Short mmCIF file of C-alpha atoms in Angstrom, two decimals:
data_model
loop_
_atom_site.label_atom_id
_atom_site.label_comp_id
_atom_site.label_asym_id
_atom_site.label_seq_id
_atom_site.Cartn_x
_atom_site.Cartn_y
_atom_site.Cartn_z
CA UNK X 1 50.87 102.40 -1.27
CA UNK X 2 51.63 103.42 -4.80
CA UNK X 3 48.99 102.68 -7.68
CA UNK X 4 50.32 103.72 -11.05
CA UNK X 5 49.08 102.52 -14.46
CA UNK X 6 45.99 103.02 -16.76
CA UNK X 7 42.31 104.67 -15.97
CA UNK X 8 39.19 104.13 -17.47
CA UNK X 9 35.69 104.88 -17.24
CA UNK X 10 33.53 101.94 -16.23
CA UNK X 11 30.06 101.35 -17.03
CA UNK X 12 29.15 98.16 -15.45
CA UNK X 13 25.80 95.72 -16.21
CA UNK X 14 25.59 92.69 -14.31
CA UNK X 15 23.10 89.67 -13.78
CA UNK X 16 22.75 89.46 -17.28
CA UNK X 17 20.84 86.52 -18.65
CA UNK X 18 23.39 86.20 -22.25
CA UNK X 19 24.81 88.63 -24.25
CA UNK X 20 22.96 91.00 -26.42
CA UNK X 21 22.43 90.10 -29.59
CA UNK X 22 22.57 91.87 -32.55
CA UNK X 23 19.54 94.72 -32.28
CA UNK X 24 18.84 93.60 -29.02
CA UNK X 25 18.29 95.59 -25.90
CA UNK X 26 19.06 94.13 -22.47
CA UNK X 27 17.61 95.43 -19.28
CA UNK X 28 19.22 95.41 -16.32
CA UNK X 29 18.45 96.84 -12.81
CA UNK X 30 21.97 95.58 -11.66
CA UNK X 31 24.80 98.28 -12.65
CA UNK X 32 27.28 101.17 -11.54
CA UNK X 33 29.85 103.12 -12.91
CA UNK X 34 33.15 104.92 -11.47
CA UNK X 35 36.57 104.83 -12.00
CA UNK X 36 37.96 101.73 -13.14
CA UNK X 37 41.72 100.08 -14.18
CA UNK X 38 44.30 101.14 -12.28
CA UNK X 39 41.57 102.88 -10.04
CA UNK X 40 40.26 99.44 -8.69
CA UNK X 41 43.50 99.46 -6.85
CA UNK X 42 43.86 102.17 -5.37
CA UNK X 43 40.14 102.18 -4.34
CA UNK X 44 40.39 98.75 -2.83
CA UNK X 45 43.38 99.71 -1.23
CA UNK X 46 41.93 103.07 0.54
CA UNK X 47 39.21 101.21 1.75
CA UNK X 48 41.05 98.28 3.90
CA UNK X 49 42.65 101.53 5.23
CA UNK X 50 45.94 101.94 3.25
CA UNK X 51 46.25 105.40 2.61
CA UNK X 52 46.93 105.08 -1.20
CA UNK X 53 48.48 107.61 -4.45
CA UNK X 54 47.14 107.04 -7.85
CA UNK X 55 49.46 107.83 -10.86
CA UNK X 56 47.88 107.84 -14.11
CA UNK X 57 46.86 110.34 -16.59
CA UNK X 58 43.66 111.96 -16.93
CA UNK X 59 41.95 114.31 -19.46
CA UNK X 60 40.52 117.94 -19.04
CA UNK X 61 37.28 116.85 -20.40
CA UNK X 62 33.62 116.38 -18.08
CA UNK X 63 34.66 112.40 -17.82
CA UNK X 64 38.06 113.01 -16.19
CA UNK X 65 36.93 115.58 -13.58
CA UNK X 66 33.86 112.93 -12.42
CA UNK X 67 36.77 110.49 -12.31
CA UNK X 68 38.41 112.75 -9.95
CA UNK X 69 35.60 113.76 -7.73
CA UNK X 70 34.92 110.39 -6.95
CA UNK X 71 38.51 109.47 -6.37
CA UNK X 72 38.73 112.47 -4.13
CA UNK X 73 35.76 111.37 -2.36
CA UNK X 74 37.59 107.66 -1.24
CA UNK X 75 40.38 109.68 0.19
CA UNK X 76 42.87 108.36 -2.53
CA UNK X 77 46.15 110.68 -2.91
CA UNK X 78 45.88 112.61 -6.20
CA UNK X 79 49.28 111.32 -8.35
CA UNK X 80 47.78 112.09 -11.61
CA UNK X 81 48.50 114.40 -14.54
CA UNK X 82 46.02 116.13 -16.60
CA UNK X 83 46.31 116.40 -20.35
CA UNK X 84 44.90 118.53 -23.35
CA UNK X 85 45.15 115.96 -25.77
CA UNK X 86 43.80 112.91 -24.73
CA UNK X 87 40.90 111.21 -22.72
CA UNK X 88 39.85 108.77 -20.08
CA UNK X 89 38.51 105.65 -22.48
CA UNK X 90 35.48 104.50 -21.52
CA UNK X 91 34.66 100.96 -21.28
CA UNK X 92 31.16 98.94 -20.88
CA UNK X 93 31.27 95.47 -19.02
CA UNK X 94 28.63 93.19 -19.40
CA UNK X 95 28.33 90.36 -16.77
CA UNK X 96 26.79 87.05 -17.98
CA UNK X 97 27.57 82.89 -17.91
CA UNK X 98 29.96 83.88 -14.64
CA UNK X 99 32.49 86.11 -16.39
CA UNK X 100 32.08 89.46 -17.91
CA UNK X 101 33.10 90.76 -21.39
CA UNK X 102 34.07 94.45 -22.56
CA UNK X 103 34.34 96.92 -24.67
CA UNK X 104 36.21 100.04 -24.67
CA UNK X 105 36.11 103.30 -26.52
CA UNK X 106 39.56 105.25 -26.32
CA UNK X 107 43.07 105.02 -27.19
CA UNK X 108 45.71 103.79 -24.46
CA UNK X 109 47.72 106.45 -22.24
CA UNK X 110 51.15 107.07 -22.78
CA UNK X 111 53.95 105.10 -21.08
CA UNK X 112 53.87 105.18 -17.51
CA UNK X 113 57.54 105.93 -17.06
CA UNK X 114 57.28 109.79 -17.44
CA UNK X 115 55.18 109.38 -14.96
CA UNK X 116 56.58 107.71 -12.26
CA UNK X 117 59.70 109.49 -11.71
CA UNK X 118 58.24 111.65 -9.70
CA UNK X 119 55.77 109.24 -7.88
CA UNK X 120 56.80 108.81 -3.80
CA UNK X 121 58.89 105.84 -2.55
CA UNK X 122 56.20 103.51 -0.65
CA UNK X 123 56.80 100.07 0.71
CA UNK X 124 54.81 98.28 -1.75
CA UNK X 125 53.51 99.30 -5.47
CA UNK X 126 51.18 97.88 -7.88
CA UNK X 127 51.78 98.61 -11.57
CA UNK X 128 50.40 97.81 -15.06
CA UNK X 129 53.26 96.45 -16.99
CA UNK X 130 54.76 97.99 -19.56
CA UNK X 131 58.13 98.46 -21.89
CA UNK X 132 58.67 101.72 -19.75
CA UNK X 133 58.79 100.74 -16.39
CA UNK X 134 61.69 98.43 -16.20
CA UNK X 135 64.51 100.95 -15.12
CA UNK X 136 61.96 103.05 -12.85
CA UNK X 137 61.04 98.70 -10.92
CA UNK X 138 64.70 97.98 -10.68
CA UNK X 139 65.31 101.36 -8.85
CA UNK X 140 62.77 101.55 -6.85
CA UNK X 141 63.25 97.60 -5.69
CA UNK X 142 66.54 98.79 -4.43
CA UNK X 143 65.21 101.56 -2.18
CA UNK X 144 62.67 98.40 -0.84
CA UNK X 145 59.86 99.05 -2.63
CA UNK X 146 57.65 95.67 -3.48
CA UNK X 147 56.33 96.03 -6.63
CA UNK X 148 53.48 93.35 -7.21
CA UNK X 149 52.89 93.71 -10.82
CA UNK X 150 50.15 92.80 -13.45
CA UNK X 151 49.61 92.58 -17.23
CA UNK X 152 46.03 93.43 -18.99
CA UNK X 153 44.93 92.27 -22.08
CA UNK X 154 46.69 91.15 -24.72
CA UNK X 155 45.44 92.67 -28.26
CA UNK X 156 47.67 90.78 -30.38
CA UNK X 157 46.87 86.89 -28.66
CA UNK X 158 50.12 86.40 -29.12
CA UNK X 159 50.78 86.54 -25.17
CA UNK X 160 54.87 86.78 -26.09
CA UNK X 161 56.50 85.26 -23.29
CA UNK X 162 59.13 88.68 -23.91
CA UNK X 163 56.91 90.69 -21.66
CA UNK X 164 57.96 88.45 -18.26
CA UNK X 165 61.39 90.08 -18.98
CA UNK X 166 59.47 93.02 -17.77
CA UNK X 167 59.38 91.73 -14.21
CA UNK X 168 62.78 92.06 -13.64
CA UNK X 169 63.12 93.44 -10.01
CA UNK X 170 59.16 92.61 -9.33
CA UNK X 171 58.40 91.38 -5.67
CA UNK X 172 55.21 89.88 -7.24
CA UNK X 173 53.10 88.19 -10.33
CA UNK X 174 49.72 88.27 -10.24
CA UNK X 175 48.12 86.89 -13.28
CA UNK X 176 44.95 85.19 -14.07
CA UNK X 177 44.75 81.28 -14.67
CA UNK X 178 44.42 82.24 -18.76
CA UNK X 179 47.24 84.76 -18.93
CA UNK X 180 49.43 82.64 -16.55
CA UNK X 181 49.06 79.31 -19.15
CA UNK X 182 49.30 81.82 -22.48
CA UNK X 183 52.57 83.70 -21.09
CA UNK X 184 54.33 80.48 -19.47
CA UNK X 185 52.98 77.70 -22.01
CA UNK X 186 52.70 75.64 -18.91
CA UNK X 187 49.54 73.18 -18.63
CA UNK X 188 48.31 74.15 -15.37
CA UNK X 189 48.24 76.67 -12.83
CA UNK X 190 50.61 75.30 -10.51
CA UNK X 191 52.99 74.63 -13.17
CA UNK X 192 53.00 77.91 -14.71
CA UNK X 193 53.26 79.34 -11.01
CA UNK X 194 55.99 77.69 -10.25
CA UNK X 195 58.13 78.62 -13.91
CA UNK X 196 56.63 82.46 -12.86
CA UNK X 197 58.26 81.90 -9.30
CA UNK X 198 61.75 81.80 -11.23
CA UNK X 199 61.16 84.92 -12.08
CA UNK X 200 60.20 87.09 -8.94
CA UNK X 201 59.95 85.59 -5.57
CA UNK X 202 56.35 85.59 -5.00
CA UNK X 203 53.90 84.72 -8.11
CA UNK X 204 50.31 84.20 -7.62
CA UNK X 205 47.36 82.74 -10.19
CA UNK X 206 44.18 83.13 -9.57
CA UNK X 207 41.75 81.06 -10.73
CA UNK X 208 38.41 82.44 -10.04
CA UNK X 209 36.03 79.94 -8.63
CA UNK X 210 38.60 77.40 -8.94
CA UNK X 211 40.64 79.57 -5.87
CA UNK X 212 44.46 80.47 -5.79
CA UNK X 213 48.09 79.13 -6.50
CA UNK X 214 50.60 80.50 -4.80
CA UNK X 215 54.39 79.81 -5.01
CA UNK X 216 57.36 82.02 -2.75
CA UNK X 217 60.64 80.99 -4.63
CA UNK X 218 62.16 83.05 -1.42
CA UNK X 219 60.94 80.42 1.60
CA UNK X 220 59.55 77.39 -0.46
CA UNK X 221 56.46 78.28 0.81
CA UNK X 222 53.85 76.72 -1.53
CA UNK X 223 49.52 77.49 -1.29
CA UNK X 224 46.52 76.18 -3.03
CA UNK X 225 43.35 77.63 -1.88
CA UNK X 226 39.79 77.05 -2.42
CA UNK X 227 37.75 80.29 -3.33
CA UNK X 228 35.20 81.92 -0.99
CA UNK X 229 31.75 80.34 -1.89
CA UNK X 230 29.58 83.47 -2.70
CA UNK X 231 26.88 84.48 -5.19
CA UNK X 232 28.00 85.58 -8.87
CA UNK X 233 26.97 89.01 -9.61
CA UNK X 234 30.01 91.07 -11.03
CA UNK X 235 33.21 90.01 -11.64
CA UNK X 236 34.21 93.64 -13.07
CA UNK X 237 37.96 94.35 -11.57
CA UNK X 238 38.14 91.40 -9.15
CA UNK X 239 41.39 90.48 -10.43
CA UNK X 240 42.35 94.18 -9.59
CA UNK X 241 40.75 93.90 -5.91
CA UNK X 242 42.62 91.00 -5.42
CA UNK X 243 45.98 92.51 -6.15
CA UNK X 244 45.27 95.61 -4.34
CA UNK X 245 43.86 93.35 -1.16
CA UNK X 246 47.24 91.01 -1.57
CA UNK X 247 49.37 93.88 -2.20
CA UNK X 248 47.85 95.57 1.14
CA UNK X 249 48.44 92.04 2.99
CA UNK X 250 52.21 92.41 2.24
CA UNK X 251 52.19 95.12 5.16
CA UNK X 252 51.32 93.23 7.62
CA UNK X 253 53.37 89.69 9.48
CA UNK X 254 50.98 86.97 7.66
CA UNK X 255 51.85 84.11 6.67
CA UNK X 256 51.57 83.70 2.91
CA UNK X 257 48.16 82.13 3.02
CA UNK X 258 46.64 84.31 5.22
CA UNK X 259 47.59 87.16 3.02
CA UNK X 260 46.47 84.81 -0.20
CA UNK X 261 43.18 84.29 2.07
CA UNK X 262 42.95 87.60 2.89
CA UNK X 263 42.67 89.21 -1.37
CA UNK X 264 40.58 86.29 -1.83
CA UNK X 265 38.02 87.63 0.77
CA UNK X 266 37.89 90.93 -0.12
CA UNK X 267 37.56 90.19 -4.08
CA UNK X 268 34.94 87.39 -3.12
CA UNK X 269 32.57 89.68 -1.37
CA UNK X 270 33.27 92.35 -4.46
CA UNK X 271 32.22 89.60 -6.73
CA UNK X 272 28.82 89.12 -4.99
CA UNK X 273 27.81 92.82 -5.59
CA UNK X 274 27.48 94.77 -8.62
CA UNK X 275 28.85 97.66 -9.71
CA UNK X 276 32.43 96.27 -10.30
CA UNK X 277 35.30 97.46 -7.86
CA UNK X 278 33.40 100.59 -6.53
CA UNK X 279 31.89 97.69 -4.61
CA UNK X 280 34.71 96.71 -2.84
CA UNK X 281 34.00 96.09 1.29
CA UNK X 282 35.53 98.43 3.64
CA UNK X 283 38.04 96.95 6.27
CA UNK X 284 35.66 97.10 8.89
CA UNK X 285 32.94 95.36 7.27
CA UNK X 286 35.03 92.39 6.49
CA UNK X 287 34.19 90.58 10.15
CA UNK X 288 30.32 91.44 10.21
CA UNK X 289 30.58 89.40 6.31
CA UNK X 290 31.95 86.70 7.42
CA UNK X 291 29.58 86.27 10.59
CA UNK X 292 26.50 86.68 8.24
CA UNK X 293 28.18 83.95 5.73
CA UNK X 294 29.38 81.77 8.19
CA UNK X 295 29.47 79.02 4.95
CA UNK X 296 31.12 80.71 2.48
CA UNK X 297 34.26 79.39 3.93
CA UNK X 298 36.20 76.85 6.11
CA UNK X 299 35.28 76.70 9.76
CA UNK X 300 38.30 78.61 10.85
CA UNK X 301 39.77 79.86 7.89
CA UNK X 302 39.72 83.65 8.65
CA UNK X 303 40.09 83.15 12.43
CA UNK X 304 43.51 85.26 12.09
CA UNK X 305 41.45 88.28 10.86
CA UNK X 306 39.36 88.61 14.00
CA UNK X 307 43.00 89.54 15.81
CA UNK X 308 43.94 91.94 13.18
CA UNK X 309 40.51 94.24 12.75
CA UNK X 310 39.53 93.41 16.81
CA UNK X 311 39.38 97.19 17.63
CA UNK X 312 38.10 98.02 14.17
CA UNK X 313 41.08 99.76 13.02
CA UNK X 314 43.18 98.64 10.01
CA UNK X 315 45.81 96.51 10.94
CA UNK X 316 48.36 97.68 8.03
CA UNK X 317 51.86 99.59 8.30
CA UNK X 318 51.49 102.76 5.94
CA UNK X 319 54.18 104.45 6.44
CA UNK X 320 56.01 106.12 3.79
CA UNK X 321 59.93 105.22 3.14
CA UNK X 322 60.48 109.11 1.77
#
């Protein structure tokens, strides 16, 4: 699997009662930090077993070489480049009223498309949108890549519906419930998945607690889920887990709500922990989860996962088209 788009620094507080306030000072013996952005992909990813590369760009300063260490240490594929003239931004997320707000010190990397070029041909990628890539996803569609792609933050609030031009040759949209309604105008989820779904074949919202709409323009195929009932503690990334978790599920012969089922799993149980996606379960602690939270979902539901991780052993196809 191919990870490509932007790193940060994250410094993560959870179980936070509000907000600071002005001259305030919150204490908080829930936190972590690692490598965040495009990192929660390709971490999530290495951990259900997917052996993963990571294209972004990183600095030559103290921050980037931690960021590196600990990438190193997951066994994710080094795809990055180092430059001179820029840094990792560092961003602090602050988890409180069951969402989590941030701020980030930095400037954004350069465009992805320099790049990629050089990036290996896997069977499925996840990428940050942006006005770069759109030559570099229609190529590498056509050698069978699956792109599942994603869009952060919009600055501007303007949420220009110009930018789902972008997902021209895309396998797969995966926005959140917000960004889905602001890019689409749509008035709910299902609605804006299904004006998304005329635009790649597979586009997925998720909704947080409110669980998952799916929509495959390519079969008809059409899924609303219910989220996995856990604890709030950090929700730092979990839209990034998800993807990653999803994107991993393409791999494998599931139907498309077993693979929606699947990312909504893995992101659940990061959700419950802090630390943001550094906290993300390895494959083969997803069955001993669900037999210590035998509520936290249907009777049944995940039934199909106790076939694919019976011997223990990732049940994804890795292999590399070139």
């Amino acid at each position: 699997m191919l990870a490509a788009g932007q790193l940060f620094l994250d410094v993560v507080f959870s179980e936070l009662a509000e907000a600071p306030r002005p001259g305030e000072e919150c204490w908080t013996t829930s936190f972590g930090w690692g490598p965040g952005g495009v990192a929660n992909y390709a971490i999530t990813a290495a951990r259900l077993g997917v052996p993963t590369v990571l294209c972004a760009d990183v600095g030559s300063d103290p921050i980037s070489a931690l960021l590196c260490a600990r990438l190193a240490d997951e066994g994710i594929i080094d795809g990055t480049r180092a430059r001179t003239d820029w840094s990792v931004p560092v961003t602090a997320a602050m988890n409180f009223d069951g969402d989590r707000a941030l701020v980030t010190g930095g400037v954004p990397a350069a465009p992805l498309a320099a790049l990629l070029d050089s990036a290996p041909v896997t069977e499925v990628a996840t990428l940050h949108l942006d006005g770069s890539v759109a030559a570099w996803v229609r190529s590498r569609a056509a050698r069978g890549t699956r792109v599942i792609a994603d869009v952060g933050w919009d600055p501007s609030v303007s949420w220009d519906p110009a930018l789902l031009r972008m997902l021209d040759g895309c396998y797969a949209f995966v926005p959140n419930e917000a960004e889905a309604l602001a890019y689409t105008r749509a008035d709910d989820a299902l609605e804006a998945a299904h004006r998304l779904s005329e635009r790649v074949p597979l586009s997925v919202v998720t909704r947080g607690v409110r669980g998952v709409v799916a929509v495959d323009s390519s079969t008809g195929d059409e899924v609303t889920t219910t989220a996995v009932d856990v604890p709030f503690v950090d929700a730092t990334g979990a839209g990034d887990v998800f993807g990653a978790a999803l994107a991993a599920a393409t791999l494998v012969d599931w139907t498309l709500r077993e693979r929606v089922d699947f990312a909504s799993l893995v992101a659940a149980i990061t959700v419950s922990r802090p630390g943001g996606a550094g906290s993300t379960p390895l494959g083969r602690e997803l069955l001993p989860w669900l037999d210590a939270h035998v509520g936290a979902a249907e009777e049944g539901r995940f039934d199909y996962l106790r076939d694919a991780f019976s011997d223990g052993a990732p049940p994804f196809d890795t292999r590399t088209t070139s």
